[in-house]
Amino acid sequence: MIQIRNEVNEDIPARERLLDRAFGPGRFRKTSEKFRRRRLPAEGLAFTAESNGQLLGTVRLWSIDAGGSVPALLLGPLAVDAECRNEKIGARLMQHAIETATALGHKAILLVGDEPYYRRFGFSAHHTEALTLPGPYEKHRFLALELVPGALAAAKGMVIPTGIMKSRTTPQVPVIANRVRAA
């Protein structure tokens, strides 16, 4: 049985190997990666999918300012082990991330990704038309989902990271209750 649960520090080596396989060494040059570098994911919004102790998928969300003091989240990366891509683990992780972000009171999620995949979760480029990212990205892949209608209406300009910076003493993953949900 596949379980979706909060990421813990012990997941980091397996998560990094999964991301290396999924995205290769070029993943560190992506614009979205610059938002994550030396920062912690938003509290309570780093998830793994696992079965029998094996990490099969990951997704994390990061605190950002969506152009002009509009708090939001940046989702990514979402990755699933190639051997189990037909098991809908990515969709389960996405749904869990969206539901948890909503329950925690967040108002919007942005990402850079394939619109045909993310459209089924409600993401579109419509809400990012007045926003920009630092560095290169394909505008049609810059998508958003309003968890609260109108949350991005005033969002204009540059998106910037606002999350907690890592330090040598800061755990890699914010410590929270380890909620588990069968997927």
mmCIF file of C-alpha atoms in Angstrom:
data_model
loop_
_atom_site.group_PDB
_atom_site.id
_atom_site.type_symbol
_atom_site.label_atom_id
_atom_site.label_comp_id
_atom_site.label_asym_id
_atom_site.label_seq_id
_atom_site.Cartn_x
_atom_site.Cartn_y
_atom_site.Cartn_z
ATOM 1 C CA MET A 1 0.000 0.000 0.000
ATOM 2 C CA ILE A 2 1.288 3.439 -0.918
ATOM 3 C CA GLN A 3 1.266 6.012 1.865
ATOM 4 C CA ILE A 4 1.502 9.773 1.496
ATOM 5 C CA ARG A 5 3.174 11.299 4.525
ATOM 6 C CA ASN A 6 5.116 14.314 5.663
ATOM 7 C CA GLU A 7 8.742 14.227 4.648
ATOM 8 C CA VAL A 8 11.292 13.641 7.417
ATOM 9 C CA ASN A 9 15.039 14.271 7.427
ATOM 10 C CA GLU A 10 15.720 10.562 6.887
ATOM 11 C CA ASP A 11 13.984 10.859 3.481
ATOM 12 C CA ILE A 12 16.478 13.381 2.121
ATOM 13 C CA PRO A 13 19.070 10.992 0.593
ATOM 14 C CA ALA A 14 16.387 8.911 -1.179
ATOM 15 C CA ARG A 15 14.552 12.072 -2.281
ATOM 16 C CA GLU A 16 17.719 13.548 -3.767
ATOM 17 C CA ARG A 17 18.488 10.308 -5.653
ATOM 18 C CA LEU A 18 14.926 10.287 -7.019
ATOM 19 C CA LEU A 19 15.210 13.916 -8.150
ATOM 20 C CA ASP A 20 18.587 13.219 -9.779
ATOM 21 C CA ARG A 21 17.069 10.326 -11.750
ATOM 22 C CA ALA A 22 13.949 12.300 -12.676
ATOM 23 C CA PHE A 23 15.551 15.610 -13.682
ATOM 24 C CA GLY A 24 19.271 14.988 -14.102
ATOM 25 C CA PRO A 25 22.057 17.386 -13.203
ATOM 26 C CA GLY A 26 20.354 20.264 -15.046
ATOM 27 C CA ARG A 27 17.769 20.533 -12.283
ATOM 28 C CA PHE A 28 20.034 22.862 -10.300
ATOM 29 C CA ARG A 29 20.067 25.417 -13.136
ATOM 30 C CA LYS A 30 16.295 25.823 -13.313
ATOM 31 C CA THR A 31 14.770 29.133 -12.282
ATOM 32 C CA SER A 32 12.438 27.413 -9.794
ATOM 33 C CA GLU A 33 15.422 25.777 -8.107
ATOM 34 C CA LYS A 34 16.792 29.233 -7.280
ATOM 35 C CA PHE A 35 13.706 29.798 -5.101
ATOM 36 C CA ARG A 36 14.452 26.629 -3.146
ATOM 37 C CA ARG A 37 18.195 26.998 -2.745
ATOM 38 C CA ARG A 38 19.209 27.352 0.908
ATOM 39 C CA ARG A 39 15.562 27.544 2.040
ATOM 40 C CA LEU A 40 13.206 25.246 3.880
ATOM 41 C CA PRO A 41 9.910 24.161 2.363
ATOM 42 C CA ALA A 42 6.813 25.830 3.788
ATOM 43 C CA GLU A 43 5.891 24.309 7.136
ATOM 44 C CA GLY A 44 3.812 21.172 6.792
ATOM 45 C CA LEU A 45 4.112 21.129 2.990
ATOM 46 C CA ALA A 46 6.828 18.598 2.130
ATOM 47 C CA PHE A 47 5.466 15.156 1.258
ATOM 48 C CA THR A 48 6.664 11.744 0.200
ATOM 49 C CA ALA A 49 4.910 8.721 -1.214
ATOM 50 C CA GLU A 50 6.302 5.449 0.051
ATOM 51 C CA SER A 51 5.589 1.770 0.075
ATOM 52 C CA ASN A 52 7.368 -0.805 2.226
ATOM 53 C CA GLY A 53 9.955 1.779 3.259
ATOM 54 C CA GLN A 54 10.817 2.737 -0.328
ATOM 55 C CA LEU A 55 10.417 6.378 -1.370
ATOM 56 C CA LEU A 56 8.415 6.414 -4.611
ATOM 57 C CA GLY A 57 7.520 10.092 -4.975
ATOM 58 C CA THR A 58 8.043 13.574 -3.593
ATOM 59 C CA VAL A 59 6.521 17.032 -3.729
ATOM 60 C CA ARG A 60 7.269 20.160 -1.718
ATOM 61 C CA LEU A 61 5.839 23.673 -1.581
ATOM 62 C CA TRP A 62 7.785 26.854 -0.834
ATOM 63 C CA SER A 63 6.755 30.246 0.535
ATOM 64 C CA ILE A 64 6.888 33.076 -2.004
ATOM 65 C CA ASP A 65 5.630 36.588 -2.614
ATOM 66 C CA ALA A 66 3.674 36.664 -5.875
ATOM 67 C CA GLY A 67 4.564 40.169 -7.016
ATOM 68 C CA GLY A 68 3.525 42.898 -4.630
ATOM 69 C CA SER A 69 2.940 41.434 -1.194
ATOM 70 C CA VAL A 70 0.685 38.594 -2.297
ATOM 71 C CA PRO A 71 1.703 35.551 -0.220
ATOM 72 C CA ALA A 72 1.583 32.290 -2.147
ATOM 73 C CA LEU A 73 3.344 28.957 -2.536
ATOM 74 C CA LEU A 74 5.637 27.634 -5.249
ATOM 75 C CA LEU A 75 5.145 23.921 -5.890
ATOM 76 C CA GLY A 76 7.970 21.668 -6.927
ATOM 77 C CA PRO A 77 9.578 19.601 -7.773
ATOM 78 C CA LEU A 78 7.047 16.829 -8.175
ATOM 79 C CA ALA A 79 8.785 13.551 -9.006
ATOM 80 C CA VAL A 80 7.763 9.900 -9.106
ATOM 81 C CA ASP A 81 9.986 6.860 -9.534
ATOM 82 C CA ALA A 82 9.914 5.796 -13.202
ATOM 83 C CA GLU A 83 9.011 2.212 -12.308
ATOM 84 C CA CYS A 84 5.656 3.236 -10.802
ATOM 85 C CA ARG A 85 4.525 6.162 -12.946
ATOM 86 C CA ASN A 86 1.311 4.385 -13.974
ATOM 87 C CA GLU A 87 0.131 4.106 -10.373
ATOM 88 C CA LYS A 88 -1.116 7.750 -10.192
ATOM 89 C CA ILE A 89 1.296 8.583 -7.370
ATOM 90 C CA GLY A 90 1.980 12.041 -8.814
ATOM 91 C CA ALA A 91 -1.733 12.828 -8.898
ATOM 92 C CA ARG A 92 -2.131 11.592 -5.319
ATOM 93 C CA LEU A 93 0.782 13.736 -4.151
ATOM 94 C CA MET A 94 -0.639 16.772 -5.969
ATOM 95 C CA GLN A 95 -4.098 16.329 -4.492
ATOM 96 C CA HIS A 96 -2.657 15.862 -1.015
ATOM 97 C CA ALA A 97 -0.467 18.968 -1.392
ATOM 98 C CA ILE A 98 -3.394 21.092 -2.602
ATOM 99 C CA GLU A 99 -5.728 19.862 0.144
ATOM 100 C CA THR A 100 -3.126 20.415 2.863
ATOM 101 C CA ALA A 101 -2.182 23.884 1.587
ATOM 102 C CA THR A 102 -5.869 24.811 1.572
ATOM 103 C CA ALA A 103 -6.395 23.427 5.082
ATOM 104 C CA LEU A 104 -3.386 25.418 6.323
ATOM 105 C CA GLY A 105 -4.946 28.631 4.999
ATOM 106 C CA HIS A 106 -2.783 29.269 1.936
ATOM 107 C CA LYS A 107 -4.487 31.135 -0.875
ATOM 108 C CA ALA A 108 -2.590 30.291 -4.080
ATOM 109 C CA ILE A 109 -0.038 27.906 -5.560
ATOM 110 C CA LEU A 110 2.273 28.680 -8.488
ATOM 111 C CA LEU A 111 4.500 26.317 -10.447
ATOM 112 C CA VAL A 112 6.459 25.921 -13.649
ATOM 113 C CA GLY A 113 5.326 22.768 -15.422
ATOM 114 C CA ASP A 114 3.395 21.094 -18.191
ATOM 115 C CA GLU A 115 -0.048 22.685 -18.485
ATOM 116 C CA PRO A 116 -1.720 19.551 -19.891
ATOM 117 C CA TYR A 117 -0.705 17.623 -16.747
ATOM 118 C CA TYR A 118 -1.480 20.317 -14.150
ATOM 119 C CA ARG A 119 -4.736 21.530 -15.770
ATOM 120 C CA ARG A 120 -6.645 18.626 -14.162
ATOM 121 C CA PHE A 121 -5.808 20.097 -10.741
ATOM 122 C CA GLY A 122 -7.068 23.546 -11.768
ATOM 123 C CA PHE A 123 -3.764 25.205 -12.741
ATOM 124 C CA SER A 124 -3.617 27.633 -15.660
ATOM 125 C CA ALA A 125 -1.427 30.402 -17.035
ATOM 126 C CA HIS A 126 -4.305 32.886 -16.686
ATOM 127 C CA HIS A 127 -3.382 33.904 -13.124
ATOM 128 C CA THR A 128 0.325 34.396 -13.915
ATOM 129 C CA GLU A 129 -0.072 36.784 -16.863
ATOM 130 C CA ALA A 130 1.028 39.812 -14.808
ATOM 131 C CA LEU A 131 3.804 37.923 -12.963
ATOM 132 C CA THR A 132 7.424 37.229 -13.861
ATOM 133 C CA LEU A 133 10.156 34.995 -12.536
ATOM 134 C CA PRO A 134 13.830 35.901 -12.258
ATOM 135 C CA GLY A 135 15.856 33.978 -14.811
ATOM 136 C CA PRO A 136 14.793 31.993 -17.847
ATOM 137 C CA TYR A 137 11.456 30.170 -18.019
ATOM 138 C CA GLU A 138 8.808 29.448 -20.597
ATOM 139 C CA LYS A 139 5.877 31.798 -19.918
ATOM 140 C CA HIS A 140 3.245 29.253 -21.040
ATOM 141 C CA ARG A 141 4.558 26.811 -18.397
ATOM 142 C CA PHE A 142 4.201 29.345 -15.553
ATOM 143 C CA LEU A 143 0.903 28.271 -13.955
ATOM 144 C CA ALA A 144 -1.167 29.065 -10.894
ATOM 145 C CA LEU A 145 -4.088 27.755 -8.897
ATOM 146 C CA GLU A 146 -6.123 30.059 -6.682
ATOM 147 C CA LEU A 147 -7.156 28.172 -3.565
ATOM 148 C CA VAL A 148 -9.232 31.224 -2.657
ATOM 149 C CA PRO A 149 -10.964 32.934 -5.603
ATOM 150 C CA GLY A 150 -9.350 36.291 -6.390
ATOM 151 C CA ALA A 151 -6.223 35.567 -4.332
ATOM 152 C CA LEU A 152 -3.921 36.545 -7.208
ATOM 153 C CA ALA A 153 -6.003 39.461 -8.542
ATOM 154 C CA ALA A 154 -3.506 42.045 -7.245
ATOM 155 C CA ALA A 155 -0.406 39.970 -8.084
ATOM 156 C CA LYS A 156 1.809 41.913 -10.476
ATOM 157 C CA GLY A 157 5.540 41.927 -11.025
ATOM 158 C CA MET A 158 8.373 39.735 -9.850
ATOM 159 C CA VAL A 159 7.864 36.590 -7.783
ATOM 160 C CA ILE A 160 10.380 36.333 -4.940
ATOM 161 C CA PRO A 161 11.153 33.667 -2.329
ATOM 162 C CA THR A 162 10.169 34.436 1.256
ATOM 163 C CA GLY A 163 10.674 31.126 3.044
ATOM 164 C CA ILE A 164 12.872 30.383 6.028
ATOM 165 C CA MET A 165 16.575 30.224 5.241
ATOM 166 C CA LYS A 166 18.487 27.103 6.253
ATOM 167 C CA SER A 167 21.282 27.353 8.758
ATOM 168 C CA ARG A 168 23.749 24.768 9.978
ATOM 169 C CA THR A 169 21.543 24.064 12.990
ATOM 170 C CA THR A 170 18.184 24.168 11.189
ATOM 171 C CA PRO A 171 16.756 20.743 10.327
ATOM 172 C CA GLN A 172 16.425 20.217 6.566
ATOM 173 C CA VAL A 173 12.708 19.555 6.969
ATOM 174 C CA PRO A 174 10.559 21.533 9.426
ATOM 175 C CA VAL A 175 9.634 19.263 12.313
ATOM 176 C CA ILE A 176 5.866 18.662 12.454
ATOM 177 C CA ALA A 177 3.518 15.834 13.284
ATOM 178 C CA ASN A 178 4.054 12.959 10.886
ATOM 179 C CA ARG A 179 0.613 12.674 9.293
ATOM 180 C CA VAL A 180 0.149 9.574 7.164
ATOM 181 C CA ARG A 181 -2.579 8.979 4.627
ATOM 182 C CA ALA A 182 -3.117 5.859 2.569
ATOM 183 C CA ALA A 183 -3.141 6.644 -1.108
#
